[in-house]
mmCIF file of C-alpha atoms in Angstrom:
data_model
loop_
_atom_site.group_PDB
_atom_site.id
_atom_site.type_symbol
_atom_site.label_atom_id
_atom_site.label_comp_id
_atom_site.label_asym_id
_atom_site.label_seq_id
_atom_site.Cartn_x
_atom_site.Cartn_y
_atom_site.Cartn_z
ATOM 1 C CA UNK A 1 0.000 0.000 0.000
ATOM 2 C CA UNK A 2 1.346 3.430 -1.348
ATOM 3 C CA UNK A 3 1.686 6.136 1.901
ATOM 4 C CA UNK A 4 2.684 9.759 1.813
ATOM 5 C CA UNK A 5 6.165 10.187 2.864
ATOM 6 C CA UNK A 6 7.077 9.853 6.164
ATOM 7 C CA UNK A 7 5.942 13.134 7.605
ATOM 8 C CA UNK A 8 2.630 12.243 6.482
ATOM 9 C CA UNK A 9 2.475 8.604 7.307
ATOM 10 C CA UNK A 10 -0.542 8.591 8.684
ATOM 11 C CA UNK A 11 -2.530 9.071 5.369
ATOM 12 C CA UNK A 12 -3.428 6.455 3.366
ATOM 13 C CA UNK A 13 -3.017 6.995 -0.358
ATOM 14 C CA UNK A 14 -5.575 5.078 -2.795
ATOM 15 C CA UNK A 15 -8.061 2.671 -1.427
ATOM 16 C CA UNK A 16 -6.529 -0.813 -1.741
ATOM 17 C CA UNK A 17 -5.591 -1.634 2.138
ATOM 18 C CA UNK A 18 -5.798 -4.891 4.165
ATOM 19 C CA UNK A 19 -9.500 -6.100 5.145
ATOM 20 C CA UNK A 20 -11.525 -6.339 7.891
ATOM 21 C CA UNK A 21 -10.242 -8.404 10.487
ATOM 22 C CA UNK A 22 -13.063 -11.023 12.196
ATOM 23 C CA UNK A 23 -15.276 -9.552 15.080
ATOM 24 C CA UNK A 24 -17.792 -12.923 15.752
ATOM 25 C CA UNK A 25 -20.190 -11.621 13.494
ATOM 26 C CA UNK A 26 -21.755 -14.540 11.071
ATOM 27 C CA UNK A 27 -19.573 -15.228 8.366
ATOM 28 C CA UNK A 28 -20.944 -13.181 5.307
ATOM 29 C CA UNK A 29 -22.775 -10.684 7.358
ATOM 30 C CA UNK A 30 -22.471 -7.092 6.700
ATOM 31 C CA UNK A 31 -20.213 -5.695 9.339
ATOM 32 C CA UNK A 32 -21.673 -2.506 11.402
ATOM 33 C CA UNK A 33 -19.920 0.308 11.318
ATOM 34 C CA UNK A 34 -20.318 4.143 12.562
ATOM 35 C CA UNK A 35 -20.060 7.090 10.264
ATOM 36 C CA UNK A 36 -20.110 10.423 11.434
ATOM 37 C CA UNK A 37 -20.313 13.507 9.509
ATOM 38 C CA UNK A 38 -18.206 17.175 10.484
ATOM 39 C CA UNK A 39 -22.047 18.924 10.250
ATOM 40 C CA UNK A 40 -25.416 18.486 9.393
ATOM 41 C CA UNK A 41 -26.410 16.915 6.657
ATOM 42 C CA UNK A 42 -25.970 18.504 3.366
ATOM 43 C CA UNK A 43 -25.597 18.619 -0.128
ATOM 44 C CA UNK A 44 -21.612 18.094 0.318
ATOM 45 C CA UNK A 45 -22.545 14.935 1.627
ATOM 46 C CA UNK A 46 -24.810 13.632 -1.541
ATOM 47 C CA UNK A 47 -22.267 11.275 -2.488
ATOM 48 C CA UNK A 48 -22.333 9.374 1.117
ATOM 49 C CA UNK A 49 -26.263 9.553 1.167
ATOM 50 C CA UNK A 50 -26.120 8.452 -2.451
ATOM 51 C CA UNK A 51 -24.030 5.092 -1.480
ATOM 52 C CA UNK A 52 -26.011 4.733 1.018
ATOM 53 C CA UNK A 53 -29.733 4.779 -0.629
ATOM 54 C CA UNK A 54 -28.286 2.271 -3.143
ATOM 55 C CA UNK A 55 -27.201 -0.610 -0.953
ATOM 56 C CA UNK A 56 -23.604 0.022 -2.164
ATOM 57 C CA UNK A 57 -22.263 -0.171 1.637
ATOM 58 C CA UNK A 58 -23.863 -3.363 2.535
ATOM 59 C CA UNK A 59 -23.194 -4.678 -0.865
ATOM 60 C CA UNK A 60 -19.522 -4.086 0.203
ATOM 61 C CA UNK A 61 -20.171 -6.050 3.780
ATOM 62 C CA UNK A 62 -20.629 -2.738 5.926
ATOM 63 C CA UNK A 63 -23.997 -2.229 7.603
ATOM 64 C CA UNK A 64 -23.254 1.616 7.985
ATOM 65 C CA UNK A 65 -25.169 3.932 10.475
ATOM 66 C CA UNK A 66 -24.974 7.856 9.613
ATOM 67 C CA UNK A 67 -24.918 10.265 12.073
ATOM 68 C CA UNK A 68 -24.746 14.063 12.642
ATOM 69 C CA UNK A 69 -22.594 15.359 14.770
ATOM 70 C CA UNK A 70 -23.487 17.800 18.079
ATOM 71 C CA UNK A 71 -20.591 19.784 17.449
ATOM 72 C CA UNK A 72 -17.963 20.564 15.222
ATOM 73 C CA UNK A 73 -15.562 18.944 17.857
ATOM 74 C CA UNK A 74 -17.184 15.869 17.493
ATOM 75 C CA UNK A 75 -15.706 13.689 15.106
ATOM 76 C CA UNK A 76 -12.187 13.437 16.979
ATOM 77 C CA UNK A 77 -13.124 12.290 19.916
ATOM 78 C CA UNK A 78 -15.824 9.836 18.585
ATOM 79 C CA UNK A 79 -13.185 7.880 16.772
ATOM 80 C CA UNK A 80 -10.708 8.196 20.008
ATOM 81 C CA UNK A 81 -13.307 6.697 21.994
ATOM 82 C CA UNK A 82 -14.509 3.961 19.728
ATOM 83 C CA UNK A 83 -18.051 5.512 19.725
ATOM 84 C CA UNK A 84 -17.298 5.973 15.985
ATOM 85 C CA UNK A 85 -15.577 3.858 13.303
ATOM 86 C CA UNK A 86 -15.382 6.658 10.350
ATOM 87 C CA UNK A 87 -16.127 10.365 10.645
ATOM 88 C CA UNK A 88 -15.742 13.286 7.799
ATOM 89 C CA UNK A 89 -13.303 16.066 8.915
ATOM 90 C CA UNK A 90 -12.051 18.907 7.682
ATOM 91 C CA UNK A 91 -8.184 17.938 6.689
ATOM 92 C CA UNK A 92 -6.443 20.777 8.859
ATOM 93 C CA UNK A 93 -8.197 18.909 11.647
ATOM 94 C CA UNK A 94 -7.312 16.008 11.092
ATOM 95 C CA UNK A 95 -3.667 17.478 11.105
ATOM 96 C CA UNK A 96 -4.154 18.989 13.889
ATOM 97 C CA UNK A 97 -5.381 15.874 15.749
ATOM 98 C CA UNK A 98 -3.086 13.638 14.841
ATOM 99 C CA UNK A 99 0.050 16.278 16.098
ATOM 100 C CA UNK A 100 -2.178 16.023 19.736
ATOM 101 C CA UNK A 101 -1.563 11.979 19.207
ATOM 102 C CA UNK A 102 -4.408 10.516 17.575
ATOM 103 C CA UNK A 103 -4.076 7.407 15.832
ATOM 104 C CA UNK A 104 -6.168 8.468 13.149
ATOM 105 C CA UNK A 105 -6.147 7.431 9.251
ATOM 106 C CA UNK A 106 -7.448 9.498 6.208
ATOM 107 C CA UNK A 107 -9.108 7.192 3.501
ATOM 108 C CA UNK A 108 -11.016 8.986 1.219
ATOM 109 C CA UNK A 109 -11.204 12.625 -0.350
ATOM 110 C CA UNK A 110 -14.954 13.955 0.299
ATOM 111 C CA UNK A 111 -14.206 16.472 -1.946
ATOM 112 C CA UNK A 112 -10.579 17.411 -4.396
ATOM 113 C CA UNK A 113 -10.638 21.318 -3.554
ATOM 114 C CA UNK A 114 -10.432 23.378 -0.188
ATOM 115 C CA UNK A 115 -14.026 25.163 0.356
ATOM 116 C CA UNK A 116 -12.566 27.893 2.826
ATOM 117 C CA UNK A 117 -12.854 31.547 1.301
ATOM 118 C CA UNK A 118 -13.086 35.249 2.244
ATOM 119 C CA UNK A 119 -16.311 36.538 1.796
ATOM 120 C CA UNK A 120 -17.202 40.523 1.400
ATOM 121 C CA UNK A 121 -20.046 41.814 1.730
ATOM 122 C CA UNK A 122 -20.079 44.486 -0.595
ATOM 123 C CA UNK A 123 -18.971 43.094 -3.918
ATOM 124 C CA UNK A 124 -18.289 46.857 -5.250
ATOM 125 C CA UNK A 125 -16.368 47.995 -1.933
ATOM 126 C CA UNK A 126 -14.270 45.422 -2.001
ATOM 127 C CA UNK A 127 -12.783 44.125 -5.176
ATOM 128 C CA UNK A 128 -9.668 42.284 -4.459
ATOM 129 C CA UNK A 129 -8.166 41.089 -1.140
ATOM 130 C CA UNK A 130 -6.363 44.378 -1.192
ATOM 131 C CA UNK A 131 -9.233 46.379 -0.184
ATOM 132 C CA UNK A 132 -9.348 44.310 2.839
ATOM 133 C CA UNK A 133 -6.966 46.686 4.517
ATOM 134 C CA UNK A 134 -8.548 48.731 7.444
ATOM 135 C CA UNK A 135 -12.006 46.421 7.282
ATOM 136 C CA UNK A 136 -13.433 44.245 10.059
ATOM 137 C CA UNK A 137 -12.989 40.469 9.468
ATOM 138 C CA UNK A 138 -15.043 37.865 11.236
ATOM 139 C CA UNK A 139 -13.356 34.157 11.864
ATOM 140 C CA UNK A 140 -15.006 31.785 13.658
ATOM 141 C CA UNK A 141 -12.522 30.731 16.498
ATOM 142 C CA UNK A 142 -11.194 27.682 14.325
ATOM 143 C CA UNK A 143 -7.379 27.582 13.635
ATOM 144 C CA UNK A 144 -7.164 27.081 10.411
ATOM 145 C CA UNK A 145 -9.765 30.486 9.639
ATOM 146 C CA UNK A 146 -6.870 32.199 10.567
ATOM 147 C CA UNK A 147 -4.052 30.791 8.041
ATOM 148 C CA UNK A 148 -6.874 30.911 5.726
ATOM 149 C CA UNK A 149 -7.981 34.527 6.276
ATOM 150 C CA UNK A 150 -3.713 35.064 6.579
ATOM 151 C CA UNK A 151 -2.854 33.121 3.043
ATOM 152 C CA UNK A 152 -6.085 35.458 1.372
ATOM 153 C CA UNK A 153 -4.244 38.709 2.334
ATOM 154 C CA UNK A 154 -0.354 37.591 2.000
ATOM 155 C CA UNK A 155 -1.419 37.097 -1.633
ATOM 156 C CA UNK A 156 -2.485 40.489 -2.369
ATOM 157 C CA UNK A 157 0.767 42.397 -0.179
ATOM 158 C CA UNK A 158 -1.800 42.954 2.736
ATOM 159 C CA UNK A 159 -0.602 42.763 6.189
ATOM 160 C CA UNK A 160 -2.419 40.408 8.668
ATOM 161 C CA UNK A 161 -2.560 43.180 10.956
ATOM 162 C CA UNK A 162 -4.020 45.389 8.726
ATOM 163 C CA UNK A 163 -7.414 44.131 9.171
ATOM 164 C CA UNK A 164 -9.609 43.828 12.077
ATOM 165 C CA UNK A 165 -10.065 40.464 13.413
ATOM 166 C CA UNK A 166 -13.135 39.545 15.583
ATOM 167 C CA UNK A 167 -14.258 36.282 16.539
ATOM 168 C CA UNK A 168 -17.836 35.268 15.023
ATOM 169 C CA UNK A 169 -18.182 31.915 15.922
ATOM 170 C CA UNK A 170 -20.357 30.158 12.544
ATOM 171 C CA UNK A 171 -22.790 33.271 12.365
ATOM 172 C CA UNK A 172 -21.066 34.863 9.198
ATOM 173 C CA UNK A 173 -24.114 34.534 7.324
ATOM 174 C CA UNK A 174 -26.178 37.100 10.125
ATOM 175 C CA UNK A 175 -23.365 39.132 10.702
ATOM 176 C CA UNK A 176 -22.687 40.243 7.346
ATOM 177 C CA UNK A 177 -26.175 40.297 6.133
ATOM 178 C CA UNK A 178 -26.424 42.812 9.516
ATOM 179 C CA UNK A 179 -23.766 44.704 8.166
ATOM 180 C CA UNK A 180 -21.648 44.032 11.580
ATOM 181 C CA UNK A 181 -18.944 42.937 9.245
ATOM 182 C CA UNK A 182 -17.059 43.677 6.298
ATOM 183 C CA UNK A 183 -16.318 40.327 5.022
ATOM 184 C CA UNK A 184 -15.620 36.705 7.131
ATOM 185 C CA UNK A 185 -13.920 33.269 6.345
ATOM 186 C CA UNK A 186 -16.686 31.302 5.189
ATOM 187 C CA UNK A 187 -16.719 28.350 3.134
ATOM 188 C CA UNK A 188 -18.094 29.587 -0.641
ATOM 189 C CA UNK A 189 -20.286 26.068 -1.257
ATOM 190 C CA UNK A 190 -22.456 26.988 1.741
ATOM 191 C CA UNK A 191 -22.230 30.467 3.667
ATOM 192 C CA UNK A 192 -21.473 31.937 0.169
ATOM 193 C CA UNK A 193 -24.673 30.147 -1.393
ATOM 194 C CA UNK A 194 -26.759 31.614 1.836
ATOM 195 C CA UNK A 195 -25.808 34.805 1.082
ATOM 196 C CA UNK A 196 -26.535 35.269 -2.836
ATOM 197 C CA UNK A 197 -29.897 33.881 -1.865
ATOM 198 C CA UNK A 198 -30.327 36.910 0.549
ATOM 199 C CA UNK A 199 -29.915 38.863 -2.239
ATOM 200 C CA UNK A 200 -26.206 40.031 -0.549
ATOM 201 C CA UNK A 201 -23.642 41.394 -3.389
ATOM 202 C CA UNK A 202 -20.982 39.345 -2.133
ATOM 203 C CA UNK A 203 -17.253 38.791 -3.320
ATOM 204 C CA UNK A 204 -15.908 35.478 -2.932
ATOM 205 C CA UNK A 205 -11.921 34.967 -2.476
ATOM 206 C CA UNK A 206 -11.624 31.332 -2.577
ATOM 207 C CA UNK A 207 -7.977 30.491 -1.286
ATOM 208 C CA UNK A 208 -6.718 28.049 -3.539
ATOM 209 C CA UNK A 209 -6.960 31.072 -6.073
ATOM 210 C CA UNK A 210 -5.574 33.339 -3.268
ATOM 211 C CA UNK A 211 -2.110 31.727 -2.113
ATOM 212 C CA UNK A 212 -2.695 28.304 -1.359
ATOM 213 C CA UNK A 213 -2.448 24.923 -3.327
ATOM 214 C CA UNK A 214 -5.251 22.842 -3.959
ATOM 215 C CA UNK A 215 -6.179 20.264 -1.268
ATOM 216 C CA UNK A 216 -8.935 17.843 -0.399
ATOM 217 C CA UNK A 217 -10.726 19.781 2.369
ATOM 218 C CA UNK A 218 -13.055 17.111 3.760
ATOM 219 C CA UNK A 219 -11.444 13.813 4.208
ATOM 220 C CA UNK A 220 -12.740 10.655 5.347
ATOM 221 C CA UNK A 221 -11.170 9.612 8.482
ATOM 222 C CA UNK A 222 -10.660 6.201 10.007
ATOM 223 C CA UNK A 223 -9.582 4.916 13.500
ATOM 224 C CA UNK A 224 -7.779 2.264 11.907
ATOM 225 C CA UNK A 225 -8.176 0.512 8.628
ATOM 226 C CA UNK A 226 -10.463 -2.103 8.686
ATOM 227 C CA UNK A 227 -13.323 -1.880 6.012
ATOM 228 C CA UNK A 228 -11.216 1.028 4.209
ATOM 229 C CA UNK A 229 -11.763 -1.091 0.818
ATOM 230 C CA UNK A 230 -14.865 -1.139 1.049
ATOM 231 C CA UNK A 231 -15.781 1.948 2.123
ATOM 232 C CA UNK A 232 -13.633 3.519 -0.394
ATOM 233 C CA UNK A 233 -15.611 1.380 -3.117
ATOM 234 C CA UNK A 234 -18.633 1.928 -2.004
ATOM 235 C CA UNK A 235 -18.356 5.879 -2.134
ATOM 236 C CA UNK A 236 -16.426 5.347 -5.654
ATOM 237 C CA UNK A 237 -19.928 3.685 -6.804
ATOM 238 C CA UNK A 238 -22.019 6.596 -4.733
ATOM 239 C CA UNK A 239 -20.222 9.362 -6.865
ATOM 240 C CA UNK A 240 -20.739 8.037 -9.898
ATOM 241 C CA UNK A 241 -24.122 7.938 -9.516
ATOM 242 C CA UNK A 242 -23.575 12.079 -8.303
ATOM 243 C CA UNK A 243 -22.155 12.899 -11.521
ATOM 244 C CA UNK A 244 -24.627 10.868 -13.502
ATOM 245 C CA UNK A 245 -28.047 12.285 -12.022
ATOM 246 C CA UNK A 246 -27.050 14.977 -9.289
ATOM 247 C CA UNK A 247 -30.381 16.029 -9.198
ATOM 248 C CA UNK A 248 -31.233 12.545 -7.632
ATOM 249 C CA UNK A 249 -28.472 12.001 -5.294
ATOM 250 C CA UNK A 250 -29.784 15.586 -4.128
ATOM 251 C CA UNK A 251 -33.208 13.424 -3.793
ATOM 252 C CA UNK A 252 -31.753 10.522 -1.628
ATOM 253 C CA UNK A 253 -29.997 13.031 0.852
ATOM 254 C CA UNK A 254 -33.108 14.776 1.349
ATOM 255 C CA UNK A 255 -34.896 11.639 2.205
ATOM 256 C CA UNK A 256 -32.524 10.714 4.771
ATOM 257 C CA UNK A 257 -32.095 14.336 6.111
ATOM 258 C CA UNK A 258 -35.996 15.673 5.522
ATOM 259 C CA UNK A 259 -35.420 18.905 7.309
ATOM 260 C CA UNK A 260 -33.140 20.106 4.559
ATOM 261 C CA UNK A 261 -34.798 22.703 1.917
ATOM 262 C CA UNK A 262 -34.226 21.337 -1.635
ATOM 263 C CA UNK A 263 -34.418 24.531 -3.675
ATOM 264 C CA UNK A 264 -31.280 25.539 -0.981
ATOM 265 C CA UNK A 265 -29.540 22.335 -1.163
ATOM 266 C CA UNK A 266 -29.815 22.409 -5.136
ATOM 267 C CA UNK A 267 -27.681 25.642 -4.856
ATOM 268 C CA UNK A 268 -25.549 24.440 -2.877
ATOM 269 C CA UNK A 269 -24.865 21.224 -4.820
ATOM 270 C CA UNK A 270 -24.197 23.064 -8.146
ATOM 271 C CA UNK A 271 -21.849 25.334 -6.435
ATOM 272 C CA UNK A 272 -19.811 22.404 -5.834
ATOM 273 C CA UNK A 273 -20.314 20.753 -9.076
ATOM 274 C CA UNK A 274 -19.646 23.773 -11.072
ATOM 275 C CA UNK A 275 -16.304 24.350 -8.700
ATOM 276 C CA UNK A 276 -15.347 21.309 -9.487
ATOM 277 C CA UNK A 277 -15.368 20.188 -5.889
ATOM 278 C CA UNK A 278 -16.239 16.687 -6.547
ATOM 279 C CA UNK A 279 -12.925 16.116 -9.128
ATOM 280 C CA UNK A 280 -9.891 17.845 -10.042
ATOM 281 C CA UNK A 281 -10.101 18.241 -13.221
ATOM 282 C CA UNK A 282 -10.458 14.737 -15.394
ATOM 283 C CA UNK A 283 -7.480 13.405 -13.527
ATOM 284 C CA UNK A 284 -8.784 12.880 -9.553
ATOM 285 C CA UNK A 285 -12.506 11.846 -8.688
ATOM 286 C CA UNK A 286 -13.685 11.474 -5.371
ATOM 287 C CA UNK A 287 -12.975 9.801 -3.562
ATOM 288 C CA UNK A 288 -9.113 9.325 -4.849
ATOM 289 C CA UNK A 289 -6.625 10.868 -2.130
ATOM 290 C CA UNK A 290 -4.258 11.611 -4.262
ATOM 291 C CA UNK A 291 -0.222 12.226 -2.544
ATOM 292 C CA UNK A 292 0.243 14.771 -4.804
ATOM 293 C CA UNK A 293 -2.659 16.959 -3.125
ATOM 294 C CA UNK A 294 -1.647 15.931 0.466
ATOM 295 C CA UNK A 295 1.737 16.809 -0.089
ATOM 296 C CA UNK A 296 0.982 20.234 -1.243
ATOM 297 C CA UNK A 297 -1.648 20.810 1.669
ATOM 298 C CA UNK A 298 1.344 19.728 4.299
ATOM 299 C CA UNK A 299 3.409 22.308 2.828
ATOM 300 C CA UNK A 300 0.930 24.605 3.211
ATOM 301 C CA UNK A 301 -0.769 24.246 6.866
ATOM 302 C CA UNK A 302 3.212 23.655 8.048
ATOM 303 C CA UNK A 303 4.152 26.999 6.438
ATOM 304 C CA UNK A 304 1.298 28.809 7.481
ATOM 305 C CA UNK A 305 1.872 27.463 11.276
ATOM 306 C CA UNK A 306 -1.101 24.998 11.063
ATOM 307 C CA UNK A 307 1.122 22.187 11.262
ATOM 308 C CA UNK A 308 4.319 21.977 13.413
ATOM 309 C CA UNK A 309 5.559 18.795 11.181
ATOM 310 C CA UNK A 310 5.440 16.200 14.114
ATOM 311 C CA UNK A 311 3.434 14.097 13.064
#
């Protein structure tokens, strides 16, 4: 099995690992298994719920339960505890956990391109990064906001202490449509989606086009690698189906998740189609996790103090 050099060890590259060891269930039984998500249910998610409405899980031997998380914390300490067996997390956590110690393994891509951005609120105002300088910034608390927010600004000659920096917590979407703020790190395929549907004339500065490389921002995390094959195959087969009919993916997430409001959702989901969130170009599909990618994202969380390189 190919691995990431040995900074990176911990991340699996491609899907073809050992299989599931025996647990006393009957022999050709689908295993159970625990998958948590990093927040509610949504259309970033499709090609899980997709997988999942088509049998291609259990067809793969994994009896897979889906569950949202309480917190953004969540996911971490779900899989530390053995409460979960997989979890989707935001790759700068994962980093971040496994520097604290956690024996945790990435499997999958959830999607091939970072989602974190710099929104404005005023789209005329605020043109390029540059006019940043002197305006009030909103990040949410989370680490990796600020190298984010930091990269956005290096990239246009602007100082990081040029701009004012308030914590927001995840209320960019009220602040700025209150005017409290003059832009906030937000990711574009879902804050950025809320606001254009307010009617909001916001500018989007997505940072892979501001400074940083591209990178898989939602990875699918393991506590160890059992049922990583066929997991991985199973959301191969649930993407597919995405790119084929998106429209009725969207329909099999909703289903699971009723709460969710399509016409929203549909937004959402071709925001990330027409990004090309789901594949990097014609080279990397979801849920490929390609070394290539990984290594440029370690370069970049180490350099922008993200990463310390420990683990």
């Amino acid at each position: 099995m190919r691995r990431v050099a040995a900074p990176l060890a911990a991340v699996l590259i491609g899907l073809a690992v050992a299989g599931c060891g025996e647990d006393g269930a009957e022999p050709g039984a689908p295993e159970g298994a625990t998958l948590v998500l990093d927040f509610q249910p949504n259309a970033v998610h499709a090609g899980i719920y997709e997988a999942q409405a088509n049998g291609f899980f259990e067809d793969e031997g994994v009896d897979l339960t889906i569950r949202q998380p309480s917190s953004t914390a969540d996911a971490g300490k779900l899989l530390e505890t053995g409460r979960a067996d997989f979890a989707v997390m935001d790759i700068n956590d994962f980093g971040i956990a496994r520097e604290r110690g956690l024996n945790l393994v990435a499997i999958a891509a959830i999607v091939q391109r970072p989602l974190a951005s710099v929104i404005a609120r005023d789209r005329d105002e605020i043109q390029t990064p540059a006019d940043l300088s002197g305006k009030t910034v909103g990040v949410t608390g989370v680490p990796s906001d600020d190298a984010v927010l930091d990269t956005v600004l290096r990239a246009s000659g602007v100082d990081a202490g040029d701009v004012r920096r308030v914590t927001i917590g995840f209320n960019a979407v009220a602040q700025l449509a209150a005017g409290k703020i003059d832009a906030a790190t937000a990711f574009w395929n879902a804050e950025g989606v809320q606001l254009k549907e307010l009617g909001i004339p916001t500018r989007e500065f997505r940072v892979d086009e501001f400074g940083a490389p591209r990178y898989p921002e939602l990875v699918l995390v393991a506590r160890d690698e059992r049922l990583a094959e066929e997991m991985g195959s199973a959301l191969a087969s649930g993407y597919d189906l995405l790119a084929d009919r998106p429209e009725a993916a969207l329909d099999d997430l909703i289903a699971a998740a009723p709460g969710l409001e399509r016409p929203s959702q549909l937004s959402q989901l071709r925001a990330l189609t027409s990004g090309e969130a789901f594949a990097r170009g014609s080279r990397t599909a979801t849920p490929e996790l390609s070394e290539e990618s990984v290594q440029r994202w370690r370069s970049w969380a180490e350099g922008a103090g993200l990463l310390d390189g420990s683990s």
